[in-house]
CSV table of C-alpha atoms in Angstrom, one decimal:
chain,number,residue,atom,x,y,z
A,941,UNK,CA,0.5,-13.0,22.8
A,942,UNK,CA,2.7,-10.3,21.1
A,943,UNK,CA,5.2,-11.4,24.0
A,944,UNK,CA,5.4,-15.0,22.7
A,945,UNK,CA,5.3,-13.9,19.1
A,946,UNK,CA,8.8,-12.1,19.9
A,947,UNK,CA,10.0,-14.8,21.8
A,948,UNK,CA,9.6,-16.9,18.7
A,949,UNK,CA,10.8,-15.4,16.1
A,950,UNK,CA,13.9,-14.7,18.3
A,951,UNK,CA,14.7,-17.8,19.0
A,952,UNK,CA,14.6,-19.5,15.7
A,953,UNK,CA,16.2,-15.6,14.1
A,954,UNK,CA,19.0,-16.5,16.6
A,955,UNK,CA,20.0,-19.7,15.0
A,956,UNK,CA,19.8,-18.7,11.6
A,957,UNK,CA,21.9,-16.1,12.2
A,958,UNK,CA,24.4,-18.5,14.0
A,959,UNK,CA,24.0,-20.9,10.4
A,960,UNK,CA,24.7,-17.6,8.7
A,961,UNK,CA,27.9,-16.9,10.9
A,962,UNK,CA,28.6,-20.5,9.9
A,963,UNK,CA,28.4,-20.3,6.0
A,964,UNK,CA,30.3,-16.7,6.6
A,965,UNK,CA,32.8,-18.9,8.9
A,966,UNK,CA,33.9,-21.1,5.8
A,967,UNK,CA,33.5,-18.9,2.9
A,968,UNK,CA,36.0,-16.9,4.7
A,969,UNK,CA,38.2,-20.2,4.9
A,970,UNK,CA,37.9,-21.6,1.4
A,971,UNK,CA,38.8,-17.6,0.1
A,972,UNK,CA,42.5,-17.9,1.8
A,973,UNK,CA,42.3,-22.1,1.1
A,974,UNK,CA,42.1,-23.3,4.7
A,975,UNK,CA,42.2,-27.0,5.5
A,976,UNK,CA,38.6,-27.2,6.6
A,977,UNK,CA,36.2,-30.5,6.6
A,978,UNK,CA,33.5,-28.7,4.5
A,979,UNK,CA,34.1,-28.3,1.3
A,980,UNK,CA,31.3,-26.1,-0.2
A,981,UNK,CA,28.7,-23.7,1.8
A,982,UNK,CA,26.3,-25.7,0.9
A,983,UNK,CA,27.6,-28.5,3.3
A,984,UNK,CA,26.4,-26.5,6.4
A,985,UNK,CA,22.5,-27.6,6.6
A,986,UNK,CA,19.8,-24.3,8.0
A,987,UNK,CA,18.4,-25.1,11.6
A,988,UNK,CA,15.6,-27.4,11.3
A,989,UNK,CA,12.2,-25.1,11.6
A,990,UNK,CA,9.6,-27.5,10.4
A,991,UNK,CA,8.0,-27.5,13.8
A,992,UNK,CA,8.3,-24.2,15.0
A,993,UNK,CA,5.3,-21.8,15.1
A,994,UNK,CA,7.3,-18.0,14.7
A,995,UNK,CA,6.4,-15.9,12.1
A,996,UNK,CA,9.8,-16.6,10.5
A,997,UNK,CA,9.3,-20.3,10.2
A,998,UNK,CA,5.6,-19.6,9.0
A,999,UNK,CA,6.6,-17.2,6.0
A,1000,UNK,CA,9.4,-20.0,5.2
A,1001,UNK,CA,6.7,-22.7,4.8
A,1002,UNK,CA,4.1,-20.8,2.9
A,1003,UNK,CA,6.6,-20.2,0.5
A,1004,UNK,CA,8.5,-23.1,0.3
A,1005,UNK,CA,11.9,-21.3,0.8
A,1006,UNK,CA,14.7,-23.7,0.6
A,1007,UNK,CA,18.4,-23.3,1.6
A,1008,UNK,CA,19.5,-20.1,-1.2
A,1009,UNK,CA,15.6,-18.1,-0.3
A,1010,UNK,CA,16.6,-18.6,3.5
A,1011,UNK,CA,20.5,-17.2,3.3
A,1012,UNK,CA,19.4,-14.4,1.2
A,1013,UNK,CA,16.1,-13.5,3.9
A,1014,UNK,CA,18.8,-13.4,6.7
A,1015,UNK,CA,21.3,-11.9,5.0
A,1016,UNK,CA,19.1,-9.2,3.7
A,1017,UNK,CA,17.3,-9.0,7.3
A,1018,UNK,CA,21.0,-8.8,9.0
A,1019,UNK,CA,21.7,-5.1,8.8
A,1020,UNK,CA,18.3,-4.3,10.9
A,1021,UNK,CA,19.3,-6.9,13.4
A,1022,UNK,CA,22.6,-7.5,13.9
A,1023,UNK,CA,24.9,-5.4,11.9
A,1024,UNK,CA,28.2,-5.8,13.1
A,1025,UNK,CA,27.8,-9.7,12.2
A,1026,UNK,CA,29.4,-8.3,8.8
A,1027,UNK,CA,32.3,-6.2,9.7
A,1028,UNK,CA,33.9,-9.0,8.8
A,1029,UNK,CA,33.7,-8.0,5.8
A,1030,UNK,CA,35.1,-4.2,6.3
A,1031,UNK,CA,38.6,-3.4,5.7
A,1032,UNK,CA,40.8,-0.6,5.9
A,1033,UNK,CA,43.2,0.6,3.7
A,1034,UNK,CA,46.2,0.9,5.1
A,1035,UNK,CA,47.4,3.4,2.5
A,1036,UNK,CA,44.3,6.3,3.0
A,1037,UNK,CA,42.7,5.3,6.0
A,1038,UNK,CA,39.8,4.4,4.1
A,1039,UNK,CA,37.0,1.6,4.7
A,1040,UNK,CA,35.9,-0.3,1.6
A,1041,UNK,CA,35.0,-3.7,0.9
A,1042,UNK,CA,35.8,-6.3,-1.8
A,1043,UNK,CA,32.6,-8.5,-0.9
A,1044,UNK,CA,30.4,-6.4,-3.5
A,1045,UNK,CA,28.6,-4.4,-0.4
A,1046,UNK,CA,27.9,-0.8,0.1
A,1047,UNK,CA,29.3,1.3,3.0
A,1048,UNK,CA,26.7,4.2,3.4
A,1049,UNK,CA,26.9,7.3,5.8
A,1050,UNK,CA,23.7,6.7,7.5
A,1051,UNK,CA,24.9,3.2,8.4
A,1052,UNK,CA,27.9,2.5,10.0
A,1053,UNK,CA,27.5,-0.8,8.9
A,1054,UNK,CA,28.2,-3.5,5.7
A,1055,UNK,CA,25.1,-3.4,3.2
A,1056,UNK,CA,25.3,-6.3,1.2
A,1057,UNK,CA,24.2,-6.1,-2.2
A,1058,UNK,CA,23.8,-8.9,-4.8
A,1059,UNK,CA,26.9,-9.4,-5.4
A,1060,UNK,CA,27.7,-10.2,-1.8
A,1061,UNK,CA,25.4,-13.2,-2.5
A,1062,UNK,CA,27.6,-14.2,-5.2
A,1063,UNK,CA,30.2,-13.9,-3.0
A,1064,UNK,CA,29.5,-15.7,-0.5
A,1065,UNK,CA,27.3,-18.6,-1.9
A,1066,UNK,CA,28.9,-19.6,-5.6
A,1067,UNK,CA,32.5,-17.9,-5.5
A,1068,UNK,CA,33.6,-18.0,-9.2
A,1069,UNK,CA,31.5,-21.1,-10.0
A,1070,UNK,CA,29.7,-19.4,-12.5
A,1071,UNK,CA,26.7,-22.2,-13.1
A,1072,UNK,CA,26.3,-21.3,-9.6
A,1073,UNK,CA,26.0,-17.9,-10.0
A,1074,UNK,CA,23.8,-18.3,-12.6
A,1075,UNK,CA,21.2,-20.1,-11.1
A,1076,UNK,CA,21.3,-17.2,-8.0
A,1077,UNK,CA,20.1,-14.9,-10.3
A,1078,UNK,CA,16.1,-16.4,-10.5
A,1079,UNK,CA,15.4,-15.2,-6.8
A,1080,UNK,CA,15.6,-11.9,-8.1
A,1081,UNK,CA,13.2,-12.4,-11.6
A,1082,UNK,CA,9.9,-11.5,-11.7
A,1083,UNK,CA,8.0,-15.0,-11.4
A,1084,UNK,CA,10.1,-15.5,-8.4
A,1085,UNK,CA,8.0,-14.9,-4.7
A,1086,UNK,CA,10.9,-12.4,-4.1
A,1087,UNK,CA,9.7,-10.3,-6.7
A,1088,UNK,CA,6.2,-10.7,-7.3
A,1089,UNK,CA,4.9,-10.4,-3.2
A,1090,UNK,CA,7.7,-7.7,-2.5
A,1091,UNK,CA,9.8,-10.0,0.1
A,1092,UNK,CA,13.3,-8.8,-0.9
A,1093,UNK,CA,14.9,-6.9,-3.7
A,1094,UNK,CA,17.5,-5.5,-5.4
A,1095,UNK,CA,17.7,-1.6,-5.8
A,1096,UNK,CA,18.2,-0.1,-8.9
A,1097,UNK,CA,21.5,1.1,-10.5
A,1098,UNK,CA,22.3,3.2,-13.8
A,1099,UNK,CA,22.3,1.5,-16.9
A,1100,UNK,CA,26.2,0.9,-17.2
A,1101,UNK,CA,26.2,-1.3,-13.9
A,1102,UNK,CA,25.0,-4.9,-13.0
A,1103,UNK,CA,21.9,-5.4,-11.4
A,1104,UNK,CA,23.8,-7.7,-8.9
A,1105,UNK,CA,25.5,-4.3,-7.8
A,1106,UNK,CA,22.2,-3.0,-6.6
A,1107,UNK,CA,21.6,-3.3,-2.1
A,1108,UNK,CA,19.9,-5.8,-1.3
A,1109,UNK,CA,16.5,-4.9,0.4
A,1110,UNK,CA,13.6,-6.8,2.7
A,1111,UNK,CA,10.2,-5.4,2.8
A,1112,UNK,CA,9.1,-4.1,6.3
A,1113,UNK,CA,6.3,-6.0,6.2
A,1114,UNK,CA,8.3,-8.6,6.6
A,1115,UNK,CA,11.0,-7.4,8.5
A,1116,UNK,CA,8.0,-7.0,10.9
A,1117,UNK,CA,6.6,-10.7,10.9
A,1118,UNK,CA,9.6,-11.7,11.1
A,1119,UNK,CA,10.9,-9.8,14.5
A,1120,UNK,CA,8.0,-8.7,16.6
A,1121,UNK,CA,5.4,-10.9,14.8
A,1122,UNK,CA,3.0,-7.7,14.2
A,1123,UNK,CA,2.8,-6.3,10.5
A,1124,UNK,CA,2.6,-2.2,11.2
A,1125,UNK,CA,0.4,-0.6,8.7
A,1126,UNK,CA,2.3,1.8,6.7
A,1127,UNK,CA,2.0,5.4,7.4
A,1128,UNK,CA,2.0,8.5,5.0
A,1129,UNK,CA,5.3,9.8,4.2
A,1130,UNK,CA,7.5,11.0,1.2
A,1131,UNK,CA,7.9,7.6,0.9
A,1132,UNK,CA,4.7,6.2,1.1
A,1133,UNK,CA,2.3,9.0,-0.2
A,1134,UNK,CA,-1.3,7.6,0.7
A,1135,UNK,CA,-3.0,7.5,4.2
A,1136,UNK,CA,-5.8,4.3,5.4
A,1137,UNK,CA,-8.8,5.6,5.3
A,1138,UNK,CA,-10.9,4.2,8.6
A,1139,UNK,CA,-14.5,4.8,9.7
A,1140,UNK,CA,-16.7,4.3,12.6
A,1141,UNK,CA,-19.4,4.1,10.8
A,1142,UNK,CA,-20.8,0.9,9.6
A,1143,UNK,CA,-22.6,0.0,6.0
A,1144,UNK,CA,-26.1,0.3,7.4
A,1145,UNK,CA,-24.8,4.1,8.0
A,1146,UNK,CA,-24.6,4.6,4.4
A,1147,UNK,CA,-27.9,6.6,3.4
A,1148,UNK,CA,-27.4,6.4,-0.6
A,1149,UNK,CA,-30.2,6.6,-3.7
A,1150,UNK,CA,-31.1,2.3,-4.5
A,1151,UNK,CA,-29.2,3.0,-7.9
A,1152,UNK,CA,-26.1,3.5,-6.7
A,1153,UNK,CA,-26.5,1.6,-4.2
A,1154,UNK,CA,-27.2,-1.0,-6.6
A,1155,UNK,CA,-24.0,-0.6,-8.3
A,1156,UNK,CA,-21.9,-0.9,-5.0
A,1157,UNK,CA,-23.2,-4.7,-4.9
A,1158,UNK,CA,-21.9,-5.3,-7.9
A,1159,UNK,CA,-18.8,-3.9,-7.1
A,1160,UNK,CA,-19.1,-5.4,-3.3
A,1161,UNK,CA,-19.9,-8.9,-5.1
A,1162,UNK,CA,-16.7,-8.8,-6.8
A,1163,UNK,CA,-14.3,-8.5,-4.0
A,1164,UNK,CA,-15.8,-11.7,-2.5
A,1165,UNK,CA,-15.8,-13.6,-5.6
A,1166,UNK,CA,-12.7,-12.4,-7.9
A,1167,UNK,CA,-10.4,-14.7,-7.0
A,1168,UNK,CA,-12.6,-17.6,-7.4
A,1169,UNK,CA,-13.5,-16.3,-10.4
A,1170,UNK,CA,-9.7,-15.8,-11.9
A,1171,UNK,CA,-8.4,-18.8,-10.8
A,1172,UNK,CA,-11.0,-21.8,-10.1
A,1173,UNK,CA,-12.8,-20.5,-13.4
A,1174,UNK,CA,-9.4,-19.7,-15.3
A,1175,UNK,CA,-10.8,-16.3,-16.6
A,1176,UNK,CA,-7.0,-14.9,-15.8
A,1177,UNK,CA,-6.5,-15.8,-19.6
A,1178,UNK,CA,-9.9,-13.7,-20.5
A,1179,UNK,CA,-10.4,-10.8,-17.9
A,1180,UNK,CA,-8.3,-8.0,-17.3
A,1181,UNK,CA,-6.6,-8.2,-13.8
A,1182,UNK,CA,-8.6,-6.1,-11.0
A,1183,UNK,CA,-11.7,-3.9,-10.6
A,1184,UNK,CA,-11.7,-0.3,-11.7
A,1185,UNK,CA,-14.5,2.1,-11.2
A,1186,UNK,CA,-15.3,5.7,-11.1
A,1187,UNK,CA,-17.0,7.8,-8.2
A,1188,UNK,CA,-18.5,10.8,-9.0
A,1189,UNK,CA,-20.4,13.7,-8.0
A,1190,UNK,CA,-20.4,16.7,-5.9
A,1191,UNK,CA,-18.4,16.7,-2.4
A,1192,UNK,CA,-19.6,16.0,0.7
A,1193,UNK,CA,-21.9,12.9,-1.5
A,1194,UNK,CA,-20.3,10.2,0.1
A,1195,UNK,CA,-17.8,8.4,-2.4
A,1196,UNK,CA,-15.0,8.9,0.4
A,1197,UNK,CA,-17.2,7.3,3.2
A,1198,UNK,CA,-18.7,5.0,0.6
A,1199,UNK,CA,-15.2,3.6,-0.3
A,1200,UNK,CA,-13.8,3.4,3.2
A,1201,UNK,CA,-17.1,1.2,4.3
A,1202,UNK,CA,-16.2,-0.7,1.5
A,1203,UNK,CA,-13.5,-2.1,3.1
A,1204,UNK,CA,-14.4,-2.1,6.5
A,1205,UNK,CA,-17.8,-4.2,5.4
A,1206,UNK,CA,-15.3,-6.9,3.6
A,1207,UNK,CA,-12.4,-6.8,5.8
A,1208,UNK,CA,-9.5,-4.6,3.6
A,1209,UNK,CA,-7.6,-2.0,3.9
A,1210,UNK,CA,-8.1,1.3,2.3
A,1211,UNK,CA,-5.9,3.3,1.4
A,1212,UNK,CA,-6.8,7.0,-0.4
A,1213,UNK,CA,-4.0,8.9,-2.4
A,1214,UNK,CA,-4.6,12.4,-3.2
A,1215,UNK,CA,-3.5,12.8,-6.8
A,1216,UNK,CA,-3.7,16.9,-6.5
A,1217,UNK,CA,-0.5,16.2,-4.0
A,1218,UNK,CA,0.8,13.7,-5.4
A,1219,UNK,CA,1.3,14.7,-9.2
A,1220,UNK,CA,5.1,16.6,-9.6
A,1221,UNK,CA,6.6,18.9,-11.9
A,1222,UNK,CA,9.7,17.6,-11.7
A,1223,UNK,CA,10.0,14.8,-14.8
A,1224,UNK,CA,10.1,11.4,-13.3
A,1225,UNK,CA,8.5,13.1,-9.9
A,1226,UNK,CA,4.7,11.8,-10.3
A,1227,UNK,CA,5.8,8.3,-11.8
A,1228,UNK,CA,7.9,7.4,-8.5
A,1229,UNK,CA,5.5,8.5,-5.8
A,1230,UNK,CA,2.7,6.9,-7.2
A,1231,UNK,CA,5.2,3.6,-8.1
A,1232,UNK,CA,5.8,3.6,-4.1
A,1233,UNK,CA,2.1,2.7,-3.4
A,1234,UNK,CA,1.6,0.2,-5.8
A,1235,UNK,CA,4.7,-1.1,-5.0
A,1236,UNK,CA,4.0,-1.9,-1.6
A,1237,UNK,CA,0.2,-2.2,-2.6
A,1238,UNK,CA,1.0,-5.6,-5.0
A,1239,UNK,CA,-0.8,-8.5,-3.4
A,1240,UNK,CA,-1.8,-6.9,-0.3
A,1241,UNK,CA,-5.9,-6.8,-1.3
A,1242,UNK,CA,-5.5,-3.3,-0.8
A,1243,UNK,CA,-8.6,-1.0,-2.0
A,1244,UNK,CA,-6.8,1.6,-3.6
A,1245,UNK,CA,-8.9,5.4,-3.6
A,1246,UNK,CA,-7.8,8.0,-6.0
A,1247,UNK,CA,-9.0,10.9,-5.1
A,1248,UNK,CA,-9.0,14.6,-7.3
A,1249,UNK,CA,-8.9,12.2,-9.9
A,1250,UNK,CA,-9.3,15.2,-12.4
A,1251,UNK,CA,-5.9,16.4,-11.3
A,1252,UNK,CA,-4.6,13.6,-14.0
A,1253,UNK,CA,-7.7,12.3,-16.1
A,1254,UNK,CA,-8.8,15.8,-17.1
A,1255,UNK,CA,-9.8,15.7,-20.4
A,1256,UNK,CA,-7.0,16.3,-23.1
A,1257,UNK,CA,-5.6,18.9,-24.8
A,1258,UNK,CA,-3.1,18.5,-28.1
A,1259,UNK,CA,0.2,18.4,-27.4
A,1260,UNK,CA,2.1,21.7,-27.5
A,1261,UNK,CA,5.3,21.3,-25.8
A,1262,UNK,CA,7.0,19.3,-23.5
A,1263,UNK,CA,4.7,19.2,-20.5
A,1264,UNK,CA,2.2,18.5,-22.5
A,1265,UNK,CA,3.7,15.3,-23.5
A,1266,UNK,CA,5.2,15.1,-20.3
A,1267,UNK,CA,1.7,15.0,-18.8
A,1268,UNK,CA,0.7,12.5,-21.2
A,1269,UNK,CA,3.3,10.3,-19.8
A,1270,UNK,CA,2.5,10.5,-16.4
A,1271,UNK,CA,-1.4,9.2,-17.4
A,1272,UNK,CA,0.0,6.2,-19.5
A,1273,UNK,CA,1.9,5.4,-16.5
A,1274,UNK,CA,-1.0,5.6,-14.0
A,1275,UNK,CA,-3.1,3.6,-16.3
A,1276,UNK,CA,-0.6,1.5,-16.8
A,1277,UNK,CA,-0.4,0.4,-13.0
A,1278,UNK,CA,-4.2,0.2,-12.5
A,1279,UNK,CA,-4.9,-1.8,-15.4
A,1280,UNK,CA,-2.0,-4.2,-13.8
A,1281,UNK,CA,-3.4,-4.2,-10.4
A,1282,UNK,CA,-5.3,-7.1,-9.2
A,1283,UNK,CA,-7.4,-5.7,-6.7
A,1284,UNK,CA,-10.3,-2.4,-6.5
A,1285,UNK,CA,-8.9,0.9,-7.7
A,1286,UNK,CA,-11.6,3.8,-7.1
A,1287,UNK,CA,-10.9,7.0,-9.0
A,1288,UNK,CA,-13.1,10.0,-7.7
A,1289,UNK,CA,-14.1,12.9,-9.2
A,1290,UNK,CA,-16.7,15.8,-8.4
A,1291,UNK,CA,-18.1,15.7,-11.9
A,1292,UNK,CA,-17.8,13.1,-14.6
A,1293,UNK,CA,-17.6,16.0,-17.5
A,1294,UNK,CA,-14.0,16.5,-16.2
A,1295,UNK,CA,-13.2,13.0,-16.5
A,1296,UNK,CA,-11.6,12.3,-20.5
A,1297,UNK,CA,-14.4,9.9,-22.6
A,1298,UNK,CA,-10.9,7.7,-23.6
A,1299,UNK,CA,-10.1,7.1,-19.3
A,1300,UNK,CA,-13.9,6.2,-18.6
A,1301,UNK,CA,-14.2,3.0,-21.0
A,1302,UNK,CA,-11.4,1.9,-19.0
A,1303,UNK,CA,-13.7,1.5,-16.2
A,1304,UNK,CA,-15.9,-1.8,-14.9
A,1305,UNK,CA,-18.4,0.6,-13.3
A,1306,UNK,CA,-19.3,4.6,-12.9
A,1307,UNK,CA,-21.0,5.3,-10.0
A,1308,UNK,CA,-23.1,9.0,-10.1
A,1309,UNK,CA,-23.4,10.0,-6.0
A,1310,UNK,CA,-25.9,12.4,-6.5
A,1311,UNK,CA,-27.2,15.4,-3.5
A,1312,UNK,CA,-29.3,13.4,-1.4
A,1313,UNK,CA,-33.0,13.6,-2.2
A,1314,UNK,CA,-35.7,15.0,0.3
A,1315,UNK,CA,-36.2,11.7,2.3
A,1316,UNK,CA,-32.5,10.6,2.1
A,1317,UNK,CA,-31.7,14.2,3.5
A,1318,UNK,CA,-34.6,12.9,6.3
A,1319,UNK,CA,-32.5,9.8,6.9
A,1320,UNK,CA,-29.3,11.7,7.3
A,1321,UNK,CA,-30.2,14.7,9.3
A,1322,UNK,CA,-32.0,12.3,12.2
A,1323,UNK,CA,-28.7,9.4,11.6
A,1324,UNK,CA,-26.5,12.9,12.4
A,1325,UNK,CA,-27.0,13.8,16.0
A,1326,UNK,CA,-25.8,12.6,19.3
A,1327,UNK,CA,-27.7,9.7,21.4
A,1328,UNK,CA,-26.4,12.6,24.6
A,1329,UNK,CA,-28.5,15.2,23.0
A,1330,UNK,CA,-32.3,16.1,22.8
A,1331,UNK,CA,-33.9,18.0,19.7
A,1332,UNK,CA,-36.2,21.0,20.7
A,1333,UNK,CA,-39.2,21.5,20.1
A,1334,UNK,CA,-39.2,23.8,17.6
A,1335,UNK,CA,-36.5,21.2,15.5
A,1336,UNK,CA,-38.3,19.7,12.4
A,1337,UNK,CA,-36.3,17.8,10.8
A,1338,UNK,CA,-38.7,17.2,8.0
A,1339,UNK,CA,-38.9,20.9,7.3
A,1340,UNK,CA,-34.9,20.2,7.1
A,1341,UNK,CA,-34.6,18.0,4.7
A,1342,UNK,CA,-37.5,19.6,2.6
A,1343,UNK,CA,-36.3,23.3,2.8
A,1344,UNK,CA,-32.1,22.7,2.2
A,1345,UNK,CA,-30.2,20.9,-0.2
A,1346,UNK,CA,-27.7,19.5,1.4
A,1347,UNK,CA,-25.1,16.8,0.7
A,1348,UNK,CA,-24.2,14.4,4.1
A,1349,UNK,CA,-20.9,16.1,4.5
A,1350,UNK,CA,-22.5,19.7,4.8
A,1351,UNK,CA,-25.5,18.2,7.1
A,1352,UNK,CA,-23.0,16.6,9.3
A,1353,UNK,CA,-21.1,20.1,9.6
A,1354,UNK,CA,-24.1,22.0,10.7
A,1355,UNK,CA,-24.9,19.6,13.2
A,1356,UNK,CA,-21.4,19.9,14.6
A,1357,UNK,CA,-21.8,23.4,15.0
A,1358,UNK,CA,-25.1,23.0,16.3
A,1359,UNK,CA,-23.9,20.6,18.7
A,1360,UNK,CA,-20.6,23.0,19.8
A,1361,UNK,CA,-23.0,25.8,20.6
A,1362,UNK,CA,-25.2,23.8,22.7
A,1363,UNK,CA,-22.0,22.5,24.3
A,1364,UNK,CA,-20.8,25.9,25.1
A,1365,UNK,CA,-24.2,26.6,26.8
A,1366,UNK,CA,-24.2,24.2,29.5
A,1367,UNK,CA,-26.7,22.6,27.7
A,1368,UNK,CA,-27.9,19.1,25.7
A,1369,UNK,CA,-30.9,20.8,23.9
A,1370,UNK,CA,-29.9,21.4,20.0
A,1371,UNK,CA,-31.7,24.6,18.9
A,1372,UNK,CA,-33.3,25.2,15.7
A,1373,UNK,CA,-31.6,28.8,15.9
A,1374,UNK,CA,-28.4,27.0,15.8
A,1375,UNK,CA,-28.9,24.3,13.2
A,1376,UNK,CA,-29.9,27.1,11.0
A,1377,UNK,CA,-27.0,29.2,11.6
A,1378,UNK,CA,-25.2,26.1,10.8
A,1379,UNK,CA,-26.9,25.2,7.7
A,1380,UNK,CA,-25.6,29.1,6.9
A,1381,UNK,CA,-22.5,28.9,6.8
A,1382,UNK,CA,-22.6,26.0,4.6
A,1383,UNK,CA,-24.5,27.7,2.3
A,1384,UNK,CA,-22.1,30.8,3.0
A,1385,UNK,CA,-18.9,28.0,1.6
A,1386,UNK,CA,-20.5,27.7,-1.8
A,1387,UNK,CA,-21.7,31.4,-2.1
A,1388,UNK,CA,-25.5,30.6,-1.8
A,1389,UNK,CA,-27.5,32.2,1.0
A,1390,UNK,CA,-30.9,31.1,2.9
C-alpha cells in the first residue's frame, strides 16, 4: 500500500516537475527575447490530474488549487526533490569567483542548491507586469489556504526588506503526502518543543471520582460536536474559538493519563508541552518555541496539554523591572494563542491556588483530580497488577486501599517494584512484604513514613 502510494505521487510529481522545467524553459526565453511560439508562461497548461488518485493530486482537489497554487507547491517542494532543476538559475561572477543569483533566491551553506524565495515567483510568473504581480501576492495573505492550513510560506525578513524576499517554504506535512504518501508525526526537537502523548490504556481504565468524571463529558461532548456547532449553527460569530480548560490537583491524579485517553477515546492527537522547559530567559525566547507548536498545531485537531502550567500562570506580582514586564509579555502572548486556537487546550497544574484568579475566567471548565478515595484506591490497586502474576495470600487489597493514600501514579509505582522483586526471585507470587516496601518508598518521595 505505502509502495503504491510512492509510486503515485512519483509519477504525477514527475510531470509537474517536467511542466515546471517547461514554464522555467520559456521564462528563460522571453528574458533574452527569443523567437518562441508561446508568448506568456501562462500558455503552458499543468498535466491533467483530475483522475489520478496520489496524494499530490488529492491535496490539489481538496483545495481547489489552480495553475499559480500548483507552480508555487512544486516550486517550493523542488529543493527537497530535485534541486539541481534550479541551477539554472546560479551564476558565477566572473570577476570574484562568486555564486549569486538575480532570480530573487537564496544561496545558503547548508544547501548547495537555489532556494527560491518570493520573488523568484515574481520572476518567473509576472516579469515586470506588475497587475500580475500584484495579484501573486494573495497566496501568501492570511485568508488564503497557504496561510491559514500551513501549506507553504514565506519566512520572515527585517522590517526594511520585502516580504517577497523572504524563502519560500512547504510544510512537511505536506512534503510528506505529497512524496511517500505517509504524514510522519512530528517529533520533539528545538524546533518542535512538545512530545505525543500515547497510552495503552483505554477510557474504561480511567478510575476517577463521578464529578470529574462528569466534567470530562462535557468536555468529551464538545470535541464531537464543535464543529457542528460553529459552523452549521453559526455560533463562529458568538463563541470564542476552541475549548480551554484547567486540570488540577496533586501529581500522580491522573490529568496526564486523563488527557491522553482523551484523545485516544475520540481519535486525536495529543500533544503535551512542558512549560517549565519551554519558558526562556532570553527576550523573544518563550514567544518562538511556543509559536512553533501552534504553528504546526493550526487545523490539525490537535489536543494541546500544557503542563507546569504554574511555570507561566502563577499568580502576579506588580511590575518592578523589566522581567517583570517581560514575563507579562510572555502570558499575553500565550493567552493570546489559546484563545485563537480552535481546538482543546488543557493547562495543568498541581494546585489551583497557584493558578492567577484573572487566567481561570479564561477557562470553559476546571477540573479538581482529587487523591483517589478508599474504593477508587480499591479499583486501582486490583486494575494495577499483571494478568502473569498471582497475589498471596496474605495480599489484601482492601486493607490497601483503606490503610494508604495513594494517588494512581504512586500505586502503580509500588506495584512495579513489587512486581521487579518477585521477578528477580524466580517467582510470579506478589508478596505483601514487597508491596509494602513499595508503598515505602513512595511515602519516603514525599517525606511521610508508614
Amino acid at each position: 500500500m505505502v509502495t503504491d502510494k510512492i509510486n503515485r505521487n512519483a509519477i504525477d510529481i514527475t510531470n509537474e516537475l517536467n511542466w515546471l522545467k517547461q514554464i522555467l524553459k520559456i521564462r528563460s526565453a522571453l528574458n533574452v527575447n527569443e523567437e518562441i511560439p508561446e508568448k506568456d508562461v501562462f500558455d503552458i497548461n499543468p498535466p491533467d490530474i483530475s483522475e489520478s488518485i496520489s496524494g499530490y493530486a488529492e491535496l490539489i482537489r481538496d483545495y481547489e488549487f489552480g495553475f499559480v497554487e500548483r507552480f508555487i507547491i512544486i516550486l517550493s517542494a523542488v529543493p527537497y526533490i530535485k534541486p539541481e532543476l534550479l541551477d539554472v538559475f546560479i551564476q558565477k561572477n566572473k570577476t570574484t569567483n562568486q555564486l549569486y543569483t538575480e532570480f530573487g533566491g537564496k544561496i545558503s551553506e547548508q544547501h548547495s542548491g537555489f532556494l527560491p524565495t518570493g520573488e523568484t515567483i515574481m520572476f518567473i510568473l509576472a516579469a515586470n507586469d506588475l497587475a500580475r504581480r500584484f495579484a501573486l501576492i494573495k497566496p501568501f495573505e492570511g485568508d488564503h489556504p497557504f496561510a491559514k492550513e500551513q501549506i507553504v510560506w514565506l519566512t520572515e525578513v527585517s522590517n526594511q526588506v520585502s516580504f517577497l524576499n523572504g524563502q519560500l517554504c512547504i510544510s512537511q506535512e505536506v512534503l510528506d503526502l505529497i512524496t511517500t504518501g505517509e504524514v510522519k508525526k512530528p517529533t520533539f526537537s528545538s524546533e518542535f518543543p512538545a512530545r505525543l502523548l500515547e497510552t495503552n490504556m483505554k477510557w474504561e481504565d480511567l478510575i476517577l471520582e463521578q464529578k470529574t468524571l462528569f466534567q470530562l463529558k462535557e468536555i468529551e461532548i464538545w470535541l464531537k460536536h464543535h464543529h457542528q456547532l460553529m459552523m452549521d449553527w453559526n455560533m463562529e460569530k458568538k463563541l470564542q474559538p476552541g475549548y480551554k480548560t484547567l486540570f488540577y490537583g496533586p501529581p500522580g491524579t491522573g490529568k496526564t493519563l486523563t488527557a491522553s485517553l482523551l484523545g485516544e477515546k475520540l481519535g486525536f492527537d495529543v500533544y503535551r508541552i512542558d512549560l517549565s522547559q519551554t519558558v526562556s530567559k532570553f527576550i523573544g525566547e518563550t514567544e518562538k518555541n511556543l509559536a512553533k507548536v501552534f504553528d504546526k498545531a493550526e487545523s490539525k485537531n490537535w489536543i494541546l496539554f500544557f503542563d507546569e502550567a504554574d511555570a507561566l500562570f502563577g499568580k502576579r506580582t506588580a511590575t518592578k523591572d523589566a522581567h517583570d514586564r517581560y514575563a507579562n509579555q510572555q502570558v499575553s502572548y500565550l493567552l493570546q494563542r489559546i484563545e485563537e486556537y480552535d481546538g482543546l487546550v488543557i493547562l495543568a497544574s498541581n494546585l489551583k491556588s497557584n493558578i492567577d484568579d484573572a487566567f481561570l475566567r479564561r477557562f470553559q471548565t476546571v477540573v479538581r483530580f482529587p487523591v483517589p478515595s478508599a474504593k477508587e484506591r480499591h479499583d486501582l490497586w486490583q486494575k494495577a497488577f499483571s494478568e502473569k502474576c498471582t497475589l498471596g495470600k496474605k495480599v489484601d487489597l482492601c486493607q490497601l486501599a483503606n490503610t494508604y493514600e495513594l494517588a494512581g501514579g504512586s500505586i502503580i509505582n509500588a506495584v512495579q517494584y513489587a512486581s521487579l522483586m518477585t521477578l528477580d526471585k524466580s517467582s510470579s507470587e506478589i508478596m505483601m512484604g514487597d508491596i509494602l516496601q513499595g508503598i515505602k518508598r513512595e511515602y519516603h518521595k514525599n517525606g511521610r513514613t508508614i
